[in-house]
PDB file of C-alpha atoms in Angstrom:
ATOM      1  CA  MET A 312      29.831 -30.738  13.417  1.00 42.00           C
ATOM      2  CA  LYS A 313      29.973 -27.447  15.339  1.00 45.00           C
ATOM      3  CA  VAL A 314      31.677 -25.763  12.397  1.00 42.00           C
ATOM      4  CA  VAL A 315      28.876 -26.831  10.046  1.00 42.00           C
ATOM      5  CA  PHE A 316      26.269 -25.534  12.500  1.00 45.00           C
ATOM      6  CA  VAL A 317      28.057 -22.186  12.920  1.00 42.00           C
ATOM      7  CA  LEU A 318      28.405 -21.801   9.143  1.00 44.00           C
ATOM      8  CA  ALA A 319      24.717 -22.605   8.666  1.00 48.00           C
ATOM      9  CA  VAL A 320      23.741 -19.977  11.253  1.00 46.00           C
ATOM     10  CA  LEU A 321      26.001 -17.351   9.672  1.00 47.00           C
ATOM     11  CA  LEU A 322      24.610 -18.122   6.216  1.00 46.00           C
ATOM     12  CA  SER A 323      21.004 -17.834   7.389  1.00 53.00           C
ATOM     13  CA  VAL A 324      21.751 -14.494   9.102  1.00 47.00           C
ATOM     14  CA  ALA A 325      23.395 -13.174   5.943  1.00 49.00           C
ATOM     15  CA  LEU A 326      20.453 -14.237   3.788  1.00 49.00           C
ATOM     16  CA  ALA A 327      17.943 -12.731   6.228  1.00 51.00           C
ATOM     17  CA  ARG A 328      19.421  -9.234   6.070  1.00 47.00           C
ATOM     18  CA  PRO A 329      17.493  -6.671   4.009  1.00 50.00           C
ATOM     19  CA  GLN A 330      18.460  -6.868   0.355  1.00 51.00           C
ATOM     20  CA  SER A 331      17.538  -3.290  -0.548  1.00 55.00           C
ATOM     21  CA  ARG A 332      18.077   0.199   0.799  1.00 58.00           C
ATOM     22  CA  ASP A 333      14.340   0.958   1.206  1.00 64.00           C
ATOM     23  CA  GLY A 334      15.071   1.911   4.806  1.00 73.00           C
ATOM     24  CA  ASP A 335      16.788   4.994   3.397  1.00 84.00           C
ATOM     25  CA  ALA A 336      13.639   6.149   1.552  1.00 87.00           C
ATOM     26  CA  VAL A 337      12.239   9.551   2.430  1.00 92.00           C
ATOM     27  CA  VAL A 338       8.836  11.124   1.923  1.00 93.00           C
ATOM     28  CA  VAL A 339       8.959  13.391  -1.125  1.00 92.00           C
ATOM     29  CA  SER A 340       5.419  14.741  -0.807  1.00 93.00           C
ATOM     30  CA  ALA A 341       2.428  14.208   1.462  1.00 92.00           C
ATOM     31  CA  GLU A 342      -1.039  15.694   1.777  1.00 92.00           C
ATOM     32  CA  ASN A 343      -3.721  14.976   4.340  1.00 91.00           C
ATOM     33  CA  ASP A 344      -7.170  16.551   4.336  1.00 89.00           C
ATOM     34  CA  ASN A 345      -9.188  15.079   7.189  1.00 83.00           C
ATOM     35  CA  ILE A 346     -11.055  17.097   9.777  1.00 77.00           C
ATOM     36  CA  GLY A 347     -12.873  14.030  11.097  1.00 75.00           C
ATOM     37  CA  VAL A 348     -16.250  14.931   9.602  1.00 75.00           C
ATOM     38  CA  GLY A 349     -17.589  13.748   6.276  1.00 76.00           C
ATOM     39  CA  GLY A 350     -14.985  12.695   3.757  1.00 86.00           C
ATOM     40  CA  TYR A 351     -11.226  12.611   3.699  1.00 91.00           C
ATOM     41  CA  LYS A 352      -8.359  12.685   1.228  1.00 93.00           C
ATOM     42  CA  PHE A 353      -4.683  11.801   1.512  1.00 93.00           C
ATOM     43  CA  SER A 354      -1.707  11.186  -0.739  1.00 94.00           C
ATOM     44  CA  TYR A 355       2.018  10.553  -0.436  1.00 95.00           C
ATOM     45  CA  GLN A 356       5.054   9.764  -2.534  1.00 95.00           C
ATOM     46  CA  THR A 357       8.414   8.406  -1.386  1.00 94.00           C
ATOM     47  CA  SER A 358      11.875   8.510  -2.911  1.00 92.00           C
ATOM     48  CA  ASN A 359      11.891   4.746  -3.529  1.00 91.00           C
ATOM     49  CA  GLY A 360       8.885   4.785  -5.885  1.00 89.00           C
ATOM     50  CA  LEU A 361       6.002   4.204  -3.488  1.00 93.00           C
ATOM     51  CA  SER A 362       2.959   6.400  -3.930  1.00 94.00           C
ATOM     52  CA  SER A 363      -0.651   6.361  -2.858  1.00 95.00           C
ATOM     53  CA  ASP A 364      -3.682   8.560  -2.942  1.00 95.00           C
ATOM     54  CA  GLU A 365      -7.116   7.894  -1.572  1.00 94.00           C
ATOM     55  CA  GLN A 366     -10.349   9.713  -0.927  1.00 94.00           C
ATOM     56  CA  GLY A 367     -13.401   8.619   0.979  1.00 93.00           C
ATOM     57  CA  GLU A 368     -16.891   9.904   1.470  1.00 91.00           C
ATOM     58  CA  VAL A 369     -19.710   9.039   3.824  1.00 89.00           C
ATOM     59  CA  ARG A 370     -22.784   7.658   2.094  1.00 88.00           C
ATOM     60  CA  ASN A 371     -26.277   7.762   3.612  1.00 87.00           C
ATOM     61  CA  GLU A 372     -25.052   9.819   6.540  1.00 85.00           C
ATOM     62  CA  GLY A 373     -27.193   9.461   9.639  1.00 85.00           C
ATOM     63  CA  ARG A 374     -29.156   6.521   8.262  1.00 90.00           C
ATOM     64  CA  GLU A 375     -29.029   2.903   9.347  1.00 89.00           C
ATOM     65  CA  ASP A 376     -27.259   1.953   6.112  1.00 86.00           C
ATOM     66  CA  GLU A 377     -24.528   4.605   6.526  1.00 85.00           C
ATOM     67  CA  SER A 378     -21.217   3.564   4.966  1.00 86.00           C
ATOM     68  CA  ILE A 379     -17.953   4.903   3.613  1.00 87.00           C
ATOM     69  CA  ALA A 380     -17.057   4.678  -0.070  1.00 92.00           C
ATOM     70  CA  VAL A 381     -13.347   4.840  -0.879  1.00 93.00           C
ATOM     71  CA  ARG A 382     -11.518   5.333  -4.183  1.00 95.00           C
ATOM     72  CA  GLY A 383      -7.779   5.283  -4.564  1.00 95.00           C
ATOM     73  CA  GLN A 384      -4.619   3.947  -6.079  1.00 96.00           C
ATOM     74  CA  PHE A 385      -1.164   2.881  -4.998  1.00 95.00           C
ATOM     75  CA  SER A 386       2.037   2.203  -6.910  1.00 95.00           C
ATOM     76  CA  TYR A 387       5.258   0.425  -6.042  1.00 94.00           C
ATOM     77  CA  VAL A 388       8.384  -0.759  -7.798  1.00 92.00           C
ATOM     78  CA  GLY A 389       8.583  -4.552  -7.830  1.00 91.00           C
ATOM     79  CA  PRO A 390      11.747  -6.641  -7.450  1.00 91.00           C
ATOM     80  CA  ASP A 391      11.850  -6.823 -11.259  1.00 92.00           C
ATOM     81  CA  GLY A 392      12.180  -3.016 -11.522  1.00 91.00           C
ATOM     82  CA  VAL A 393       8.664  -2.592 -12.987  1.00 92.00           C
ATOM     83  CA  THR A 394       6.297  -0.044 -11.439  1.00 93.00           C
ATOM     84  CA  TYR A 395       2.990  -1.675 -10.538  1.00 95.00           C
ATOM     85  CA  THR A 396      -0.168   0.375 -10.020  1.00 95.00           C
ATOM     86  CA  VAL A 397      -3.392  -0.770  -8.404  1.00 95.00           C
ATOM     87  CA  THR A 398      -6.559   1.313  -8.545  1.00 96.00           C
ATOM     88  CA  TYR A 399      -9.412   0.377  -6.281  1.00 95.00           C
ATOM     89  CA  ILE A 400     -12.882   1.072  -5.004  1.00 94.00           C
ATOM     90  CA  ALA A 401     -14.022  -0.083  -1.575  1.00 93.00           C
ATOM     91  CA  ASP A 402     -17.681   0.336  -0.763  1.00 90.00           C
ATOM     92  CA  GLU A 403     -20.768  -1.660   0.169  1.00 88.00           C
ATOM     93  CA  ASN A 404     -19.790  -4.104  -2.615  1.00 89.00           C
ATOM     94  CA  GLY A 405     -16.397  -4.861  -1.051  1.00 92.00           C
ATOM     95  CA  PHE A 406     -12.817  -4.193  -2.129  1.00 92.00           C
ATOM     96  CA  GLN A 407     -12.502  -4.056  -5.928  1.00 93.00           C
ATOM     97  CA  PRO A 408      -8.878  -3.752  -7.121  1.00 94.00           C
ATOM     98  CA  GLN A 409      -7.788  -3.335 -10.735  1.00 93.00           C
ATOM     99  CA  GLY A 410      -4.341  -3.406 -12.268  1.00 92.00           C
ATOM    100  CA  ALA A 411      -2.611  -4.619 -15.416  1.00 89.00           C
ATOM    101  CA  HIS A 412      -0.894  -7.345 -13.372  1.00 88.00           C
ATOM    102  CA  ILE A 413      -4.058  -8.516 -11.562  1.00 87.00           C
ATOM    103  CA  PRO A 414      -5.926 -11.407 -13.239  1.00 85.00           C
ATOM    104  CA  GLN A 415      -9.475 -10.578 -14.355  1.00 80.00           C
TER     105      GLN A 415
END
């Protein structure tokens, strides 16, 4: 019985280990434009296929209905080897993602 338990533990540890080498990914490019006033912009790309860029702007600055409107996109390589891209807007109407793989 102990042998079965030990084998089960070893199997679960082996299956729990990371299956990819994403931990070895490095940042290929990065940009950050944010002085803390008004809008902002950032982007990055990594060696394992991740990328993102986003920009935001303050709307109705100084008014009671002040808000931030954000536009951006991110991409990643799925387990199937396909690159997925999501574009989005986030504003007073909520988060609005779009992508070929996202149901309408």
